[in-house]
Coordinates of C-alpha atoms and ligand atoms in Angstrom, one line a residue:
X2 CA 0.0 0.0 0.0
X3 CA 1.4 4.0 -1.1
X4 CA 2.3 5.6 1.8
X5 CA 1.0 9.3 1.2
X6 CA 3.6 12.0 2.3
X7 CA 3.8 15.8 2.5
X8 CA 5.6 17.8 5.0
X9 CA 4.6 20.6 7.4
X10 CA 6.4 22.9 10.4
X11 CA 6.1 22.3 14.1
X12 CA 6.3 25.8 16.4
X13 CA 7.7 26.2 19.8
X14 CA 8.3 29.8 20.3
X15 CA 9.7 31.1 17.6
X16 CA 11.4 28.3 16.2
X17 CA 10.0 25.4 14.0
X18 CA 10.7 22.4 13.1
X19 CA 10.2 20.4 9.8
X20 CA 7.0 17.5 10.3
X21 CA 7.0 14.8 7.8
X22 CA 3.2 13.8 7.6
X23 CA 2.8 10.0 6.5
X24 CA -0.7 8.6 5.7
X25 CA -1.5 5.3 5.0
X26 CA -4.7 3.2 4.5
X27 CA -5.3 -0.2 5.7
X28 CA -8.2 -3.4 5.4
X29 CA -9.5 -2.1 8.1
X30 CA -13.2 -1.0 8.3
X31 CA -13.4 2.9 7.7
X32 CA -12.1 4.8 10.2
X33 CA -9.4 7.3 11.3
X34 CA -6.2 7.3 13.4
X35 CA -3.8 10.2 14.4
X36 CA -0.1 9.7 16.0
X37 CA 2.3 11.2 16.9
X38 CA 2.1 13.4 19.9
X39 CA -0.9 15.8 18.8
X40 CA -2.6 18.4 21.2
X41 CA -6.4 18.7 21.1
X42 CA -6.7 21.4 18.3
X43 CA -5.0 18.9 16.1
X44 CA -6.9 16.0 17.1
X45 CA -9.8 17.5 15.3
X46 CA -7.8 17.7 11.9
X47 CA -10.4 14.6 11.4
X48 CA -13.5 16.6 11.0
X49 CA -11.8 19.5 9.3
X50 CA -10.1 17.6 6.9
X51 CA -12.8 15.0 6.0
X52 CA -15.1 18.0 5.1
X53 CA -12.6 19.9 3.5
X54 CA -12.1 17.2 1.4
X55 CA -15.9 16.3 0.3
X56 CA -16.5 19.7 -0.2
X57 CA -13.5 19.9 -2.8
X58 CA -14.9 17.5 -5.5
X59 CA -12.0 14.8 -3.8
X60 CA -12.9 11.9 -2.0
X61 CA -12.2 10.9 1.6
X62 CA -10.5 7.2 2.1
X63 CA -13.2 4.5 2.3
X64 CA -10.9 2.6 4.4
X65 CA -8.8 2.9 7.5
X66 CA -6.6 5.5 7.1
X67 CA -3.9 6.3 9.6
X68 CA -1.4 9.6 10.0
X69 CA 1.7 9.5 11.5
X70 CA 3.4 12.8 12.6
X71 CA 7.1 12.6 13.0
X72 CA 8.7 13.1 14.7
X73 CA 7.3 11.7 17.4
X74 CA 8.4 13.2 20.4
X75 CA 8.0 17.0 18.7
X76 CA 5.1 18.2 20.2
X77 CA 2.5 19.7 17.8
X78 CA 0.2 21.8 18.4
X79 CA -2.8 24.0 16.2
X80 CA -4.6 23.3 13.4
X81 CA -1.8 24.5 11.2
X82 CA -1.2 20.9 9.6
X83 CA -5.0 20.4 7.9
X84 CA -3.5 20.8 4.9
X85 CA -1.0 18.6 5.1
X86 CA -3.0 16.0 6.6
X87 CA -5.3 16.2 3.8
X88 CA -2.5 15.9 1.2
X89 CA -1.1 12.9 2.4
X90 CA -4.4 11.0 2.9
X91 CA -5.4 12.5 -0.7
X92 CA -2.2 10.9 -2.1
X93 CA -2.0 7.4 -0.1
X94 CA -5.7 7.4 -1.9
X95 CA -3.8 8.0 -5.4
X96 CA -5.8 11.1 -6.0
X97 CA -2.8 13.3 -6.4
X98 CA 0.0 12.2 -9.1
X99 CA 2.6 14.7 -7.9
X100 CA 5.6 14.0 -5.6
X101 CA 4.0 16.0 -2.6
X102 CA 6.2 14.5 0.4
X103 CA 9.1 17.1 -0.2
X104 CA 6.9 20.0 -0.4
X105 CA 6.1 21.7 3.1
X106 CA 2.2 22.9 3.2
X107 CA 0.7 24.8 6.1
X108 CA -2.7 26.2 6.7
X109 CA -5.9 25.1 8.8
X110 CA -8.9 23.8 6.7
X111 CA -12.5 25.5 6.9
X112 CA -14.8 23.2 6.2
X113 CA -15.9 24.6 2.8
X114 CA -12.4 23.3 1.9
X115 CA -11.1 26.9 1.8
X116 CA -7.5 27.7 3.8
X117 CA -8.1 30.0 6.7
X118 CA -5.1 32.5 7.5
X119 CA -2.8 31.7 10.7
X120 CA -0.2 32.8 12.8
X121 CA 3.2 32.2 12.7
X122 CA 3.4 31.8 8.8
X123 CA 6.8 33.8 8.8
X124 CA 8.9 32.0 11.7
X125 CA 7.3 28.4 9.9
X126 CA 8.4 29.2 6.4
X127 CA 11.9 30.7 7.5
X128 CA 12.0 27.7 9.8
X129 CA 11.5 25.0 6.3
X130 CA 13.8 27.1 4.4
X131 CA 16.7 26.1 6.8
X132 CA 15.8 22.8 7.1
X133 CA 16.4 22.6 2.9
X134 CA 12.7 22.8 1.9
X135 CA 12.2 24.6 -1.6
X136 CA 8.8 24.9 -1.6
X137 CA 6.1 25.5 0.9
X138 CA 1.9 25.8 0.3
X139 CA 0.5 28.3 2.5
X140 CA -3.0 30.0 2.9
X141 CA -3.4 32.9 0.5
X142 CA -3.9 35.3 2.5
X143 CA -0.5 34.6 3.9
X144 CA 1.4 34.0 0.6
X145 CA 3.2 38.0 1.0
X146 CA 4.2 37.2 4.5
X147 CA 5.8 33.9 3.1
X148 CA 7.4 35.2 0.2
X149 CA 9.6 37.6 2.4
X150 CA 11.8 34.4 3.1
X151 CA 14.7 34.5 0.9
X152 CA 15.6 31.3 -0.9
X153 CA 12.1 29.7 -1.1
X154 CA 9.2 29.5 -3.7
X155 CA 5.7 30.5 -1.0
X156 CA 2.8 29.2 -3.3
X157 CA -0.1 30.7 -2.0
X158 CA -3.6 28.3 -2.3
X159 CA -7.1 29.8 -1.8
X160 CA -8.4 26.3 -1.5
X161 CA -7.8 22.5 -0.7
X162 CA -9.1 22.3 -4.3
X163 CA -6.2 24.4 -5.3
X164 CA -3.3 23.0 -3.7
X165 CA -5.0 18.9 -5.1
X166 CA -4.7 20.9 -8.1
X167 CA -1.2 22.4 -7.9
X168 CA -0.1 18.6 -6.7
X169 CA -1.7 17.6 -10.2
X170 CA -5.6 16.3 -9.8
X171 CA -7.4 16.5 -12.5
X172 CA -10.2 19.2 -11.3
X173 CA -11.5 22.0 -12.8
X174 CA -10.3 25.3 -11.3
X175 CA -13.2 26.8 -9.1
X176 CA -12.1 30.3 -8.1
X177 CA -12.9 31.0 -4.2
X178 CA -12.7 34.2 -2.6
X179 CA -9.8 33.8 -0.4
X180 CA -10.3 33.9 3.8
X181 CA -8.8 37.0 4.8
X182 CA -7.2 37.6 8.2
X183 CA -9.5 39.7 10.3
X184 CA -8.0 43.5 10.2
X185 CA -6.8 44.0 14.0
X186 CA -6.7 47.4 15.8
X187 CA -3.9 48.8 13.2
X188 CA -0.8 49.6 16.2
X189 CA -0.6 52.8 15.7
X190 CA 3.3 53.1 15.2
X191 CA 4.6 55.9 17.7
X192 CA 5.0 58.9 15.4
X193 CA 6.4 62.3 16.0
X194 CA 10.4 63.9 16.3
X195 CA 12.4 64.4 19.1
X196 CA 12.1 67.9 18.2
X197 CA 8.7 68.1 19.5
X198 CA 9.9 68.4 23.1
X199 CA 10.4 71.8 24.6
X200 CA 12.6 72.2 27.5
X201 CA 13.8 69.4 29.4
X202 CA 17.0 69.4 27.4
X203 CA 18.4 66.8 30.4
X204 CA 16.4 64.4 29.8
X205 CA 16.1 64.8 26.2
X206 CA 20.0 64.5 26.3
X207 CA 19.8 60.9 28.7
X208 CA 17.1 59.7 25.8
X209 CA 19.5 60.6 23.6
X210 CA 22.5 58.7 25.8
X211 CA 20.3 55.3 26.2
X212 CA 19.8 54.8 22.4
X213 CA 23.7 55.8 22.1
X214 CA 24.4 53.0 24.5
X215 CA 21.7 50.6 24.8
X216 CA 21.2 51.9 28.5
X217 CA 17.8 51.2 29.8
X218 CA 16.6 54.2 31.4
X219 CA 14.1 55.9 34.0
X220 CA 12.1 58.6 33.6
X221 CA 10.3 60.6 37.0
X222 CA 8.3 63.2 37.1
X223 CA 5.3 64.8 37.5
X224 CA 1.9 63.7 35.4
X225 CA 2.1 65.9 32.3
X226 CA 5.9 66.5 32.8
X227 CA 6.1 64.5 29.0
X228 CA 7.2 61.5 30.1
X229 CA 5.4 59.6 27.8
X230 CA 6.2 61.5 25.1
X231 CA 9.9 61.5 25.3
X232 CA 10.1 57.5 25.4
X233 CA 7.5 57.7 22.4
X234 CA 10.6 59.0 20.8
X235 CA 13.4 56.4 21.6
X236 CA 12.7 54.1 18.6
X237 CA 13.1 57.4 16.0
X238 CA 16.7 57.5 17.4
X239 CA 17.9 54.1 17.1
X240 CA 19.6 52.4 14.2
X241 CA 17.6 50.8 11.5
X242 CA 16.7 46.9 11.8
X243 CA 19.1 45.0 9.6
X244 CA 17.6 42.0 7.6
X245 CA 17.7 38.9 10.3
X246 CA 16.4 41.6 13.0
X247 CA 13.9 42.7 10.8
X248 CA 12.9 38.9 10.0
X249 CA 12.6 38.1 13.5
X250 CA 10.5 41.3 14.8
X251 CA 8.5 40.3 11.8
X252 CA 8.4 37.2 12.8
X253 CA 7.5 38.1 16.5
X254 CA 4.2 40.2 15.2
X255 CA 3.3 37.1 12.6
X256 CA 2.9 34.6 16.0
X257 CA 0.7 36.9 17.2
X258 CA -1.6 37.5 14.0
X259 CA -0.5 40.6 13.1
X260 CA -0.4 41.0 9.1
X261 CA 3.5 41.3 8.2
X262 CA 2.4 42.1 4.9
X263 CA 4.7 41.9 1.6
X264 CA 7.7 44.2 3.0
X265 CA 9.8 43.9 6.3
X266 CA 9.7 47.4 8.2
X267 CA 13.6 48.2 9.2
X268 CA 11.7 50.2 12.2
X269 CA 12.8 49.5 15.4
X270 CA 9.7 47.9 17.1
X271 CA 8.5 50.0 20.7
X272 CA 6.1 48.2 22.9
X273 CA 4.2 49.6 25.4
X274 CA 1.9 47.1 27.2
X275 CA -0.9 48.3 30.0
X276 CA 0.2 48.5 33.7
X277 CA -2.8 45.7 33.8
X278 CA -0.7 43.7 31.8
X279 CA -0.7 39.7 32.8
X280 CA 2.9 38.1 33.4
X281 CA 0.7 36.3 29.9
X282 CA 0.9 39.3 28.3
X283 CA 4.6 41.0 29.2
X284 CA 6.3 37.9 28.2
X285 CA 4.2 35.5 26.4
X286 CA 2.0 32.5 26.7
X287 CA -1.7 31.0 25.1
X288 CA -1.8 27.2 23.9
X289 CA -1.4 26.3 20.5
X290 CA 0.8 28.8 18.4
X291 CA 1.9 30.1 21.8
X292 CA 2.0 34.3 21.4
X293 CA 4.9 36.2 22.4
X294 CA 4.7 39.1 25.0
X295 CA 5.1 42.3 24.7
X296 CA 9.0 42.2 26.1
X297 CA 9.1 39.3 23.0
X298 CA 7.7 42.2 20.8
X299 CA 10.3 44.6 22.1
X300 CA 13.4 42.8 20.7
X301 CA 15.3 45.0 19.0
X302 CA 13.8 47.7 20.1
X303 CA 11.6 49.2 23.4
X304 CA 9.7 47.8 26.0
X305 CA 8.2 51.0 27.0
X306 CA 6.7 50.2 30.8
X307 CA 4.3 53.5 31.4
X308 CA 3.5 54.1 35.3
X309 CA 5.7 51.6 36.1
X310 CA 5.0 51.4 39.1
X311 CA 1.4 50.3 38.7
X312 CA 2.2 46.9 37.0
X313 CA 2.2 43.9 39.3
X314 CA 4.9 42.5 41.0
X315 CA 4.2 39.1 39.4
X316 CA 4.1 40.8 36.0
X317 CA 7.4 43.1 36.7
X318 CA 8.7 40.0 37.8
X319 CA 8.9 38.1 34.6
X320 CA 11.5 40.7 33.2
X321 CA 14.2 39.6 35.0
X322 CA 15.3 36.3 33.2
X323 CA 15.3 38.8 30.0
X324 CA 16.8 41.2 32.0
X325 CA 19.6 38.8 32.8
X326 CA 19.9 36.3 30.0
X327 CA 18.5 38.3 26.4
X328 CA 16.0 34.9 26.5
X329 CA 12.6 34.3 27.6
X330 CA 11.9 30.7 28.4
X331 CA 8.2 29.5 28.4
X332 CA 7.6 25.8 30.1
X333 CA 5.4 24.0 28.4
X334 CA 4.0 20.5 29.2
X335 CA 6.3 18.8 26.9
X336 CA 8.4 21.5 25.5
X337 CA 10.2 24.6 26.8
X338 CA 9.8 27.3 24.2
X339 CA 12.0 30.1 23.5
X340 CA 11.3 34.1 22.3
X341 CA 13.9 36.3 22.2
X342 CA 14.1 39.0 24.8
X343 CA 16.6 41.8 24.1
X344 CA 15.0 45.1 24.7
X345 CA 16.0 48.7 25.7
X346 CA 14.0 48.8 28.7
X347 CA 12.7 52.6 29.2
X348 CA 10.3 53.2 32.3
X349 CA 8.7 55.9 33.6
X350 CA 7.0 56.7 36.7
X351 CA 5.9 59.3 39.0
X352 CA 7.6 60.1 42.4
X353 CA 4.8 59.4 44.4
X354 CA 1.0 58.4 44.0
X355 CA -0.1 61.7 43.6
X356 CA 2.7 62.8 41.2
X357 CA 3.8 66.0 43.0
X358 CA 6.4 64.8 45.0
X359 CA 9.4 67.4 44.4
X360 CA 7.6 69.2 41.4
X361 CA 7.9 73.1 41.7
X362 CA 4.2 74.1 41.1
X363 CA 2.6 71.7 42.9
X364 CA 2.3 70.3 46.8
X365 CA 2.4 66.7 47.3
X366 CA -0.4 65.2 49.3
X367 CA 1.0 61.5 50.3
X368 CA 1.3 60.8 53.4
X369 CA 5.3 60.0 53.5
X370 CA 5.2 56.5 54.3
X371 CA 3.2 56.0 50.8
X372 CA 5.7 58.3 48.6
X373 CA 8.5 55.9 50.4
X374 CA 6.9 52.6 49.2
X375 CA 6.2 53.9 46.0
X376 CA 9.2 53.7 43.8
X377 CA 10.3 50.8 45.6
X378 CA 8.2 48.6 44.1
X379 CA 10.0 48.5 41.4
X380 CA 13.1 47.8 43.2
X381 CA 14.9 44.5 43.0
X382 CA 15.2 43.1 39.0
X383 CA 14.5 45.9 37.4
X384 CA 15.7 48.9 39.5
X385 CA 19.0 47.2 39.5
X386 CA 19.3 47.2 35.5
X387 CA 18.7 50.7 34.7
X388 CA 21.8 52.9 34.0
X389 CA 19.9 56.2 33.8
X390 CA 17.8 57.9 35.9
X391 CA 16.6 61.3 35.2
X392 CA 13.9 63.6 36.6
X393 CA 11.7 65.1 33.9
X394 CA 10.1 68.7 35.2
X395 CA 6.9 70.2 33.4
X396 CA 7.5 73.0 30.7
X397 CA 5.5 76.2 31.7
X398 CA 3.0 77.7 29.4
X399 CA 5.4 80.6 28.7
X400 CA 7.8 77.6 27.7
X401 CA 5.9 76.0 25.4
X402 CA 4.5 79.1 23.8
X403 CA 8.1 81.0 23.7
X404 CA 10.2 77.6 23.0
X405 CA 12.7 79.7 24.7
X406 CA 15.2 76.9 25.8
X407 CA 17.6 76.2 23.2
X408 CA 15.7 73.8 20.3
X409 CA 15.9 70.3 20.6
X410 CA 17.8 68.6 17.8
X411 CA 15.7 66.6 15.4
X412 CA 15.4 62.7 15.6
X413 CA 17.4 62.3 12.4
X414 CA 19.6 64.5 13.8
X415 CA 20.3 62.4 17.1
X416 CA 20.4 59.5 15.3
X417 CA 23.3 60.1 13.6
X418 CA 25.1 60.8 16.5
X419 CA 23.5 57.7 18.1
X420 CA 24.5 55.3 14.8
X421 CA 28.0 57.2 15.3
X422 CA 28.5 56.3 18.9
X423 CA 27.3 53.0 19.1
X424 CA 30.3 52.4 16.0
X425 CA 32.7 53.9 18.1
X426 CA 31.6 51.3 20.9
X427 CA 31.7 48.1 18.8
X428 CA 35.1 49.2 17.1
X429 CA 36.5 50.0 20.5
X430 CA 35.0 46.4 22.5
X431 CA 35.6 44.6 18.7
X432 CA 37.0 40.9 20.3
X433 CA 34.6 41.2 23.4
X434 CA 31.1 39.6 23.9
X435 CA 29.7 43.0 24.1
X436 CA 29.2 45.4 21.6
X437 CA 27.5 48.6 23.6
X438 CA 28.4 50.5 26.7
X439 CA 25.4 49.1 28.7
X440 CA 26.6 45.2 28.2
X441 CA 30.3 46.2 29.4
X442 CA 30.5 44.4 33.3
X443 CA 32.3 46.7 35.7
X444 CA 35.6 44.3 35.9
X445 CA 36.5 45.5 32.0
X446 CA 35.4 49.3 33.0
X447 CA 37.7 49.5 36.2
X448 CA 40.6 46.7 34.4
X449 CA 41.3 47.1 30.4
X450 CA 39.4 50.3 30.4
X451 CA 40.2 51.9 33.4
X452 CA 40.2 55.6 33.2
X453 CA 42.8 57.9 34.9
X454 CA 42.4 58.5 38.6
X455 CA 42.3 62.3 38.4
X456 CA 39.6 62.0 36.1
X457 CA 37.7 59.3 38.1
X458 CA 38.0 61.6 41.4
X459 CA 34.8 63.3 41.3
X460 CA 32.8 59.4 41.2
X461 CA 36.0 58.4 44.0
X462 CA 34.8 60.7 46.3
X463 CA 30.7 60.2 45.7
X464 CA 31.7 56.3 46.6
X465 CA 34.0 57.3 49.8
X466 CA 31.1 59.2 51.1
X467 CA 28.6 57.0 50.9
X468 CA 26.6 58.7 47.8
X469 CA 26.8 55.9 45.6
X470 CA 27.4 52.2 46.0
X471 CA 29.6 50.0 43.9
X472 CA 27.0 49.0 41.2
X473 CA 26.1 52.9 40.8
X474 CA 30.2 53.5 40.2
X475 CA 30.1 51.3 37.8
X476 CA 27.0 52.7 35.7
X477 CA 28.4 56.0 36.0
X478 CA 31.3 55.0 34.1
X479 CA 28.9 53.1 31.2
X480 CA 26.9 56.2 31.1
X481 CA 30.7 58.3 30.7
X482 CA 31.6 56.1 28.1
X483 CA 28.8 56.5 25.8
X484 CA 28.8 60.7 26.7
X485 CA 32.2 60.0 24.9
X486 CA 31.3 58.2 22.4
X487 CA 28.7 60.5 21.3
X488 CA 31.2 63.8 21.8
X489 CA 33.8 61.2 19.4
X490 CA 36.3 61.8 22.5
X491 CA 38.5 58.8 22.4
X492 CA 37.8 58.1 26.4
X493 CA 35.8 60.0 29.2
X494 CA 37.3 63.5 30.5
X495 CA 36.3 65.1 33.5
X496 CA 33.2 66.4 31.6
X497 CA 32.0 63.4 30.5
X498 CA 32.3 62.1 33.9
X499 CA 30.3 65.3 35.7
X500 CA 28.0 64.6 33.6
X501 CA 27.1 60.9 34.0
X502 CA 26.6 61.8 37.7
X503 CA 23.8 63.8 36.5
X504 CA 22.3 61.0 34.5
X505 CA 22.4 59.0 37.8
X506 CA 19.9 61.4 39.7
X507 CA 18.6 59.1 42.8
X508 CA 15.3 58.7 42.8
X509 CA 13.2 60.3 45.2
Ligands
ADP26 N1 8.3 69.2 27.1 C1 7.2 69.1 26.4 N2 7.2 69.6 25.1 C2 6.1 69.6 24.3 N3 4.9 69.1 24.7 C3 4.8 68.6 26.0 C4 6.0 68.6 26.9 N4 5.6 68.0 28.0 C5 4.3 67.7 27.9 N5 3.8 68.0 26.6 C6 2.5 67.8 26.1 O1 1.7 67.3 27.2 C7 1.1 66.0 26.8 C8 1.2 65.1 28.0 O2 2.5 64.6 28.1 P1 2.8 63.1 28.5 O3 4.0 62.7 27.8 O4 1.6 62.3 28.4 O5 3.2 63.4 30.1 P2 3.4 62.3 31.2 O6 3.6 61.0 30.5 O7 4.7 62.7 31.9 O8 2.2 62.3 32.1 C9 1.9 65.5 25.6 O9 1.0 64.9 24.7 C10 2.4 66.8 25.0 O10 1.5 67.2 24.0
MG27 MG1 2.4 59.4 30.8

């Protein structure tokens, strides 16, 4: 008996794995058998695929027909496989003449027989192209996202009906309008220049410092002060995406249904999840195609945590294996999976419940005990990891009207410097593991980079007297570096030095 083949992609996270689909029919009376590890979803390929099929002008199996997914122990999980389920069982039945077992085909089955949409299409096709598949069938409403993969032909099928026909059955074409993906909520991609802001030149300068040197950064001050508005800007001022990041944040949005559509954006992605956010939601989670959190969504570019102090401890929790290791590691029952998880982390909060605390206009009401709780809530994991900390005061009227402080540059403008800097960085650590200021651990800062003691008195004496602790020493000097890089000084000077201590305010 022909053992029908054809091959499909198992995800875990972002990374797949090829599945060769066998189906084979047996004396048996009529019936149906699926192997090889399946989750629920999957189980009911049966019904899918046996309607899909009748309602295509093919024929389901009058006998036994068995499917083996391998391998085995690969855990698979969705209803991404229909189609290649119903390949195989269409060729084991000799209804398709073509060689279908090399061919990788993904897509769930409606039960008209047309191909819905699904998730992940990106990370599943660049996951086949690496494992040597040339060709992969996928819904047509996913055929642009597919074709982004380099080195692949992504045929895009409205219908079962089309792909028996593309393997070679002899049926007449029946045009189907195509399932469409459901438009979502369009993200509104932060817009706007860095040269929006008025006043608060510091802390448009340590916005300016992070991008230069991937620090992740604080932002306090008073509602209004423009907090939100000045990390809105921190993905204008970073590098482009080059291609693999620009596959992979592609390839983040696609597990999560968003439409990658037929280009990959070289935009540096900025997340900004709810202070409700679920530990779910900030890193990732769901059965299935499992989704990737917002931090997930933030690779390569900003996890944006408004009123930080807000989110739950359980939810601000789950940052710190990112935080530590670039990784974020979801258990599953039978698999771990893996997202990337390297962000610039950028958070803003206010000093104290009411927001007043230390703003000039205004008194604070909280009783003190409150205002001392506050910020600490986000001590521990993430407190630790910031290099910058910077108060952010509101402009007056008579600012904003007059724009009387100097102007702020543009966000071209910055970048450049930033794109500058960060090359001065890489060239400079070029043989290390780390490629900017924020990655450099304090024994290369105080041993191959050490800086002259008269320049390093001002942070000496801040350390003797108790002002600063060992960790904030060491962040000062990350923070002088980058000021360095960005003036194209070949180390830190006593300037660059002063002025790190200012990008190291302690926060209220
Ligand atoms: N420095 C500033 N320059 C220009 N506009 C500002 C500035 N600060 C605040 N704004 C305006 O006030 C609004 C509220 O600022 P926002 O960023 O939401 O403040 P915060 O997050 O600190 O509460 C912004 O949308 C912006 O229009
Ligand atoms: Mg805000």
């Amino acid at each position: 008996m022909a053992v029908g083949r054809a091959r499909s992609v198992a995800l875990l996270g972002l990374s797949g794995a090829l599945v060769d689909v066998e189906a084979e029919l047996s004396n048996q009376s009529p019936g149906f058998k699926l192997i090889g590890l399946p989750d629920s979803a999957l189980r009911e390929a049966e019904q899918r695929v046996r309607a899909a099929i009748g309602n295509s002008g093919l024929e389901w199996p009058k006998r036994k027909l068995t499917v083996n997914l391998s391998p085995a122990d690969l855990p698979k999980q969705g209803s991404g496989f229909d189609l290649a389920i119903a390949v195989a069982a269409l060729a084991t039945s000799g209804q398709l003449p073509g060689e279908t077992g090399r061919v990788a085909h993904l897509g769930e089955l409606a039960l008209d027989g047309r191909l819905r949409p699904m998730r992940g299409v990106l990370p599943a096709v660049l996951a086949a192209a690496r494992s040597g598949v040339s060709t992969v069938l996928v819904p047509a409403a996913n055929q642009d996202e597919a074709a982004l993969v380099p080195g692949i032909r992504a045929v895009g099928v409205a219908s079962l009906r089309d792909a028996a026909i593309w393997h070679g059955a002899e049926l007449e074409e029946l045009p189907v309008d195509a399932l469409l993906a459901p438009n979502p909520p369009g993200d509104a991609e932060p817009e706007g220049d860095l040269a929006d802001i008025v006043g608060n030149a510091e802390a448009v300068e340590a916005v300016i410092t992070a991008a230069a040197g991937g620090h992740h950064l604080l932002l306090v001050g008073p509602p209004g002060a423009g907090k939100t508005m000045l990390a809105s800007r921190m993905p204008t001022l970073l590098p482009p995406l080059d291609e693999d990041a620009a596959l992979e944040v592609a390839s983040l949005r696609s597990l999560c249904g968003v439409p990658v559509g037929g280009a990959l954006t070289a935009r540096p992605p900025f997340e900004s999840p709810h202070h409700t956010a679920t530990p779910a939601a900030m890193v990732g989670g769901g059965s299935a195609i499992i989704r990737p959190g917002a931090a997930a969504r933030a690779s390569h570019g900003v996890l944006f945590l408004d009123e930080a102090p807000e989110f739950s401890s359980a939810t601000l929790e789950t940052l710190r294996q990112p935080l530590e290791s670039g990784e974020i590691r979801i258990a599953r029952a039978a698999a771990m999976a893996s997202f990337p998880g390297r962000f610039q982390l950028v958070l803003a909060a206010n000093p104290c419940p009411c927001g007043e605390w230390g703003s000039r206009d205004r008194e604070c009401t909280c009783p003190s005990a409150v205002r001392l709780r506050y910020l600490k809530r986000l001590s521990g994991p993430l407190l630790d990891r910031i290099d910058i900390r910077v108060r952010v005061s509101r402009v007056t009227a008579v600012q904003l009207r007059m724009r009387e402080d100097r102007p702020t540059s543009t966000s071209a403008q910055a970048r450049n410097r930033v794109i500058r800097a960060r090359r001065r960085a890489r060239e400079r650590l070029a043989g290390t593991a780390w490629t900017t200021n924020a990655a450099v651990p304090g024994s290369a800062l105080r041993g191959p980079l050490a800086l002259p003691r008269e320049v390093l008195a001002p942070v000496d004496r801040a350390l003797e007297r108790g002002g600063i602790t060992m960790r904030g020493y060491d962040r000062i000097l990350r923070i002088a570096w980058t000021l360095a890089d960005l003036d194209e000084a070949d180390r830190p000077g006593a300037d660059q030095i002063g002025r790190a201590l200012l990008l190291r305010r302690p926060v209220p």
